[in-house]
Coordinates of C-alpha atoms in Angstrom, one line a residue:
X1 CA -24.0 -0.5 23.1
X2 CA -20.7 1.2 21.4
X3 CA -20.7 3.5 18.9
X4 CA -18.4 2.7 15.4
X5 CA -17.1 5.2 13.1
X6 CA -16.5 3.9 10.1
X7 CA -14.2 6.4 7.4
X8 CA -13.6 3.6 4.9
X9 CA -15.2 5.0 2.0
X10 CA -16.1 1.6 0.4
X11 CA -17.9 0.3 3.5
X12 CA -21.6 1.1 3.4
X13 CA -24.5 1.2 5.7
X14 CA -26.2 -2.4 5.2
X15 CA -23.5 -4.1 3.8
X16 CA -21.6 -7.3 6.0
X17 CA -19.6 -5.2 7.8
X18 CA -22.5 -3.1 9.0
X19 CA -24.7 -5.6 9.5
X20 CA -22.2 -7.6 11.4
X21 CA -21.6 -4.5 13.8
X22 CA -25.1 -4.0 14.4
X23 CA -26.0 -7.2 15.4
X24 CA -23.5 -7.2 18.2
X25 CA -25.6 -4.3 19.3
X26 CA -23.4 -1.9 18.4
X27 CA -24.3 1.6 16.4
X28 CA -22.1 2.4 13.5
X29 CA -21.9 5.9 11.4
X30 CA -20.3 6.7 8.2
X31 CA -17.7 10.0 7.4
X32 CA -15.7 9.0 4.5
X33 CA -13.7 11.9 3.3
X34 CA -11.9 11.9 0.0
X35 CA -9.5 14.1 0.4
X36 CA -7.7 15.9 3.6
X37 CA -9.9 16.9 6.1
X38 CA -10.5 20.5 7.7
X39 CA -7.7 20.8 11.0
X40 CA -11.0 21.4 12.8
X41 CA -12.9 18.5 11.4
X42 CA -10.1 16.2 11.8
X43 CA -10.7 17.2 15.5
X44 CA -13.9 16.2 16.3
X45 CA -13.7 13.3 14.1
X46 CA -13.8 10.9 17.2
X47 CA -16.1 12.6 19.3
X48 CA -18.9 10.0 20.7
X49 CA -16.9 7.5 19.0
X50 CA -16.1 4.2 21.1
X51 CA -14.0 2.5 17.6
X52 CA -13.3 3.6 14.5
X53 CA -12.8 1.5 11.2
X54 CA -10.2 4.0 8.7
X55 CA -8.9 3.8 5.5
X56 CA -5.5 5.3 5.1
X57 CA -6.1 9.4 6.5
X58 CA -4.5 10.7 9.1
X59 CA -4.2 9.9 12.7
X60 CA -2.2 12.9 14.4
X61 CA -1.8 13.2 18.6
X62 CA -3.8 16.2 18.3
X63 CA -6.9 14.1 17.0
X64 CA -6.3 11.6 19.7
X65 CA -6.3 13.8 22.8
X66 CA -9.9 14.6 21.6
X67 CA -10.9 11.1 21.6
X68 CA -12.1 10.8 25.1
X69 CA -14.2 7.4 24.3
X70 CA -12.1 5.6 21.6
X71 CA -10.6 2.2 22.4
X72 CA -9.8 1.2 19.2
X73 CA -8.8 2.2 15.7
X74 CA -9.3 -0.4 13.1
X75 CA -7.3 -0.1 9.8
X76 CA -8.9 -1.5 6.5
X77 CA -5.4 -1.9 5.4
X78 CA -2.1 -3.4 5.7
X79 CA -0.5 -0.3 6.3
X80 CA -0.5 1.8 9.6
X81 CA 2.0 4.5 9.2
X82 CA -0.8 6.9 8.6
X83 CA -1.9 6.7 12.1
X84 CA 0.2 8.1 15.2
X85 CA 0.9 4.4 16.9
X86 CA 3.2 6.5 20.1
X87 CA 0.6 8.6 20.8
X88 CA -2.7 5.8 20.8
X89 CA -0.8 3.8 22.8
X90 CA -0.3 6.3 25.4
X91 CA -4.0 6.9 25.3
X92 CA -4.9 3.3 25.8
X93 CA -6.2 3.2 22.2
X94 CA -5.5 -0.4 20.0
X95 CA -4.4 -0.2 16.8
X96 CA -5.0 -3.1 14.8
X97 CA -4.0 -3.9 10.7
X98 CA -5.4 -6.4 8.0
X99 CA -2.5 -8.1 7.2
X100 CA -2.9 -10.9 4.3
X101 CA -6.0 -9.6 3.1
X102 CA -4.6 -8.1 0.0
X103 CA -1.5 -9.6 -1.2
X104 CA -2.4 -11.3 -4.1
X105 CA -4.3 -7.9 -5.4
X106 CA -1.1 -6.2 -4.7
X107 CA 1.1 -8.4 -6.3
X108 CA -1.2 -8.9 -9.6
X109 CA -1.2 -5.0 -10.0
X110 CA 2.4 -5.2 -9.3
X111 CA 2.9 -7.9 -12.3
X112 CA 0.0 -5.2 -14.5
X113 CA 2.1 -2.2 -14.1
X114 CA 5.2 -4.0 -15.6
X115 CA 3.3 -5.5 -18.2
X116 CA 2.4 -1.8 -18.7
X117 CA 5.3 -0.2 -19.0
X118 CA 6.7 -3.6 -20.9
X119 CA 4.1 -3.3 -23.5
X120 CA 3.6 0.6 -23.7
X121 CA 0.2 -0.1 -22.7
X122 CA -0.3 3.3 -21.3
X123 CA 0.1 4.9 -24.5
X124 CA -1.7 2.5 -26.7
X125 CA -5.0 2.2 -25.3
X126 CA -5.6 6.3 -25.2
X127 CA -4.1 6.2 -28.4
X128 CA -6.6 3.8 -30.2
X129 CA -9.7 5.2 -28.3
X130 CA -9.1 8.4 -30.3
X131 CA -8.7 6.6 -33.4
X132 CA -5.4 5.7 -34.3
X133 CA -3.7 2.3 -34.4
X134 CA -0.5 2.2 -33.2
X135 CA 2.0 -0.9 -33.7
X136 CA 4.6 -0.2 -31.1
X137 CA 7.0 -2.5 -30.6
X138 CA 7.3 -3.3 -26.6
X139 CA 9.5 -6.2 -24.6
X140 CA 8.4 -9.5 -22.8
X141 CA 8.9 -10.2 -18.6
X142 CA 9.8 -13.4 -19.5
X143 CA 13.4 -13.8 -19.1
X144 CA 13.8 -10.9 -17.6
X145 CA 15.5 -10.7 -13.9
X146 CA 12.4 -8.8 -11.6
X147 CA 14.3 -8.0 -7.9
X148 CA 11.9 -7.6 -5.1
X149 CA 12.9 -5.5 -2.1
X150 CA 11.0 -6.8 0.7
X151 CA 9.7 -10.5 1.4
X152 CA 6.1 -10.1 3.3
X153 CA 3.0 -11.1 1.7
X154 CA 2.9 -9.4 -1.2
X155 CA 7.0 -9.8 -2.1
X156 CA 6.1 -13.7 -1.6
X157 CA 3.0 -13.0 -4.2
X158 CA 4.8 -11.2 -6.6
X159 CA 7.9 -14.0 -6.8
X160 CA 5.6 -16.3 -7.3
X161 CA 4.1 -14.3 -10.1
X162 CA 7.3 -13.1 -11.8
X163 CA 8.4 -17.2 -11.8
X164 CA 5.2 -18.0 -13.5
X165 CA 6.1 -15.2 -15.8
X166 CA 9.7 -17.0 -16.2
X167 CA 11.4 -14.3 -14.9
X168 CA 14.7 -14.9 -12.8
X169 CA 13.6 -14.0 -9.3
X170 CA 16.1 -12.0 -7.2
X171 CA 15.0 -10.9 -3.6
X172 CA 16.8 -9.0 -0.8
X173 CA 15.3 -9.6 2.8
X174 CA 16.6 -9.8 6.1
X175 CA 13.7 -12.5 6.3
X176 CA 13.9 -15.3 3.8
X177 CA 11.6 -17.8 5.3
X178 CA 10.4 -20.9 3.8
X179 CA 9.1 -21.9 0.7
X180 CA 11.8 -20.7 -1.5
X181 CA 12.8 -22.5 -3.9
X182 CA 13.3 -21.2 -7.1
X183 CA 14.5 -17.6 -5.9
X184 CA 17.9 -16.5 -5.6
X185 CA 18.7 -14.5 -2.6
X186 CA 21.0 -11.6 -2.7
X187 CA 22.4 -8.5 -1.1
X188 CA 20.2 -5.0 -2.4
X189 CA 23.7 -4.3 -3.9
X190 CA 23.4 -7.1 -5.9
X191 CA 19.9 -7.1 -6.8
X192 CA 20.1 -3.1 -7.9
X193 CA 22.9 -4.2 -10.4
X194 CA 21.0 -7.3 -12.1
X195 CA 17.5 -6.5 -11.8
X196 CA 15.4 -5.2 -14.8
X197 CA 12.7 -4.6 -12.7
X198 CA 12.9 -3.7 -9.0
X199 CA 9.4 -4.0 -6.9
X200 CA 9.1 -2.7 -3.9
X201 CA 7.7 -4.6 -0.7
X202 CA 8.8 -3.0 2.4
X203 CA 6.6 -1.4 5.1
X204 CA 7.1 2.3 5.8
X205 CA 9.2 2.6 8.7
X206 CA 11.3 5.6 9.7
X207 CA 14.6 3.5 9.0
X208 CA 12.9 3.0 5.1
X209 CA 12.1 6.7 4.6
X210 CA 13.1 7.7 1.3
X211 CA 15.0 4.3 0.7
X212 CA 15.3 4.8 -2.9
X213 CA 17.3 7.5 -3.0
X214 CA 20.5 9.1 -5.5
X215 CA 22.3 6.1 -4.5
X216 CA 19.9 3.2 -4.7
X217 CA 18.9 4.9 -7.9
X218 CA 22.6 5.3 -9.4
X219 CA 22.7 1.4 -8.5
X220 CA 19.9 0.3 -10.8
X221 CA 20.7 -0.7 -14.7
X222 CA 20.1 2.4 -17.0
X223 CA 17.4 0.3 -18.4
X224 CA 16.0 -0.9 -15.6
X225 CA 12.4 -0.1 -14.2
X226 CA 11.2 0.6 -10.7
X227 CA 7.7 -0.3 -9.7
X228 CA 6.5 0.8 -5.9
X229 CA 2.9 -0.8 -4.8
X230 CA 4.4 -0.5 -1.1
X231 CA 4.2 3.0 0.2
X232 CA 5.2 6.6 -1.3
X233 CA 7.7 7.7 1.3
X234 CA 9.7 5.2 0.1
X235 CA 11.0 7.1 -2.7
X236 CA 12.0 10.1 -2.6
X237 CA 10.7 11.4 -5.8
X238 CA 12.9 14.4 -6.5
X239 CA 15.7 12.1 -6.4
X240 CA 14.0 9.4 -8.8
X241 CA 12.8 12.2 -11.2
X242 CA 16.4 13.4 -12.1
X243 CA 17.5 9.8 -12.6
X244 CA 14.8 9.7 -15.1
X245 CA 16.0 12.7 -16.5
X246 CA 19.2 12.1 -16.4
X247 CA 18.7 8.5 -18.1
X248 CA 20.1 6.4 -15.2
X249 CA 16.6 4.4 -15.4
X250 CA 14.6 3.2 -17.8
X251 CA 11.2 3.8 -16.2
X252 CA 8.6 3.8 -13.1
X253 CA 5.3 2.2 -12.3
X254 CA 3.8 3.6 -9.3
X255 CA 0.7 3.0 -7.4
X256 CA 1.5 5.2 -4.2
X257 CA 3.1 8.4 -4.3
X258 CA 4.1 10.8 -1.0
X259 CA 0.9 13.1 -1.8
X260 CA -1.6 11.4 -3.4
X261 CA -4.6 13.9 -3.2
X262 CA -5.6 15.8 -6.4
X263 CA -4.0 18.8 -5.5
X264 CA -0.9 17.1 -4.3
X265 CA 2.4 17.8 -6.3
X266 CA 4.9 15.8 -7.9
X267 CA 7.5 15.7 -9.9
X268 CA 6.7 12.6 -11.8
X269 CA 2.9 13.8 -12.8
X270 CA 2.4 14.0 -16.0
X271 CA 5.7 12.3 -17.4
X272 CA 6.1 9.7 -20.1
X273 CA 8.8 7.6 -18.6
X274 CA 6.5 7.1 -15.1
X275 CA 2.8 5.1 -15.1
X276 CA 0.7 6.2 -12.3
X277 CA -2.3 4.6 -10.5
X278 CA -4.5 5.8 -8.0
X279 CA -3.1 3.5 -5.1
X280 CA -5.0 0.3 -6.2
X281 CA -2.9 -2.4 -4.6
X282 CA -6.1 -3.7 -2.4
X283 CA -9.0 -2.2 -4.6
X284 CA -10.8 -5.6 -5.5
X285 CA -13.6 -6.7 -4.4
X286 CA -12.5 -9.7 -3.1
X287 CA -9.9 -8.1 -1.0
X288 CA -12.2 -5.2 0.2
X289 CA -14.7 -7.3 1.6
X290 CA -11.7 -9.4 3.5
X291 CA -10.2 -6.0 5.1
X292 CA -13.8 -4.8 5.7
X293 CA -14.5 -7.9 8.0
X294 CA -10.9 -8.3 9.5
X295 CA -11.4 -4.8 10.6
X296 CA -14.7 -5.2 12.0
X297 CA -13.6 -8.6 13.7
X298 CA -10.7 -6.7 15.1
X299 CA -13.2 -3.7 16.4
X300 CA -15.3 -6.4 18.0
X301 CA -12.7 -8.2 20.0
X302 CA -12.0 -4.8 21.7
X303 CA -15.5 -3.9 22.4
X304 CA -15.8 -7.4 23.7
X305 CA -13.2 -6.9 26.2
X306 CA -10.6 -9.1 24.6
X307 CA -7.1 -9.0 22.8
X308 CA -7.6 -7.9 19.1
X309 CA -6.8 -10.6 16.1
X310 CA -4.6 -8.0 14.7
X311 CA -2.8 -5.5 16.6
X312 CA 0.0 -3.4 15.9
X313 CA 0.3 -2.3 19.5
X314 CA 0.3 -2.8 23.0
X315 CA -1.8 0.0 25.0
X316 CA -0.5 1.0 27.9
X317 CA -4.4 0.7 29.2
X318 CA -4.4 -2.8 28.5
X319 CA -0.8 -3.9 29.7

């Protein structure tokens, strides 16, 4: 019998995931944590622990030279950059993803926050709940040009929304695939200049830190809107909050931001010209319970002895 530790603060003892754990004999305990976790919390997290299933905190070296018994962290995401991938390999530890479990969630929030920021929808609704009844005038995303940076899952998802939309589709990918027709692909040059919305669907990798920078931002129409359902460190947001007040964009919709806890500053809290959500790209239910069980599948494949469905890695344990 292994021991599972399970962060994900949506996964709960009883549910599928639980009960599919258990009845491979394995044990499974629960420490979500909403917020960063004490250094010396973070450091025992893994005692005892044979697997883990995380959300998106942390992974540092520091945690994973404490993890004497861990074989294999399981992410209940797309994303991985939040966990150290050098160091777990080194230690023998898999790291395994979700991937395509939440595309279509991203890409309809994606397609929301434009319709937001298109419609003034962030200011309306507070401003009829406290009684007034305002008739503001907002745009339409159809016949608009929407520029996706990025052509995984969710960039796919989200061109296929924005066309449904009738928006002119403009993407920029090194990757252009199959199953394109309809889209027009271009250099980012080209897509900064046309697009009246620019989504971003890139994975954060050192080579995309702080991508949208003074000069990607200097290359977008003054009335153009950036939406980012990707990953914060894609932005750097001192940079994007002087184009905003400088009037070189329109706008921002953004679902991730570098800090996202509470406490964590910004410089676009709290502005007018920037909607915020609470990093909501795969919170649906329907997604959840996919990343829950692709996590757990991954989790069981390890503790079974076998190659995981998902990995990001190759340990050096098990090369």
């Amino acid at each position: 019998m292994a021991h599972v530790l399970v962060t994900t603060d949506y996964l709960r003892p009883g549910d599928t995931v639980h009960r599919l754990l258990t009845d491979a004999g394995h044990s499974v305990a629960y420490d979500p944590s909403s917020g960063p976790r004490r250094e010396a919390d973070a450091l025992t997290l893994f005692d005892g622990a044979d697997a883990a299933i995380l959300a998106s905190e942390p992974v540092t070296p520091e945690m994973l030279n404490a993890a004497t018994a861990l074989k294999v962290i399981a992410r209940s995401g797309v994303g991985f950059d939040s966990v150290d991938i050098q160091a777990a390999t080194d230690h023998g530890i898999w790291v395994c993803n979700t991937p395509g479990v939440n595309h279509h969630a991203v890409a309809e929030l994606a397609m929301g926050l434009m319709l937001t920021i298109a419609r003034r929808l962030d200011a309306v609704i507070p401003a009829v709940r406290s009684g007034q009844w305002p008739r503001t005038a907002g745009t339409e995303l159809h016949g608009r040009t929407l520029g996706i940076v990025g052509f995984g899952a969710s960039g796919r998802a989200t061109a296929e929304l924005g066309r449904a939309f009738g928006m002119e589709v403009l993407v920029s990918t090194r990757y252009p695939g199959q199953d394109t027709e309809g889209l027009e692909f271009v250099d980012r040059a080209v897509l900064c200049a046309r697009g009246d919305y620019v989504s971003l669907h890139v994975e954060a990798t050192a080579g995309n830190h702080h991508m949208v920078d003074a000069g990607f931002l200097e290359a977008l129409k003054p009335t153009a809107v950036l939406v980012n359902t990707a990953r914060g460190s894609l932005i750097d947001e001192s940079a994007l909050a002087r184009a905003l007040d400088d009037g070189r964009i329109a706008g921002a919709a953004l679902d991730v931001l570098e800090s996202e806890t509470i406490s964590g500053g910004s410089a676009l809290r709290g502005r007018d010209d920037v909607v915020i959500t609470s990093h909501l790209g795969g919170q649906t239910v329907e997604a959840r319970q996919r990343a829950g069980l692709a996590a757990a599948e991954n989790v069981l494949a390890v503790l079974a002895g076998d190659t995981p469905p998902s990995p990001v890695n190759q340990p050096a344990a098990a090369s």
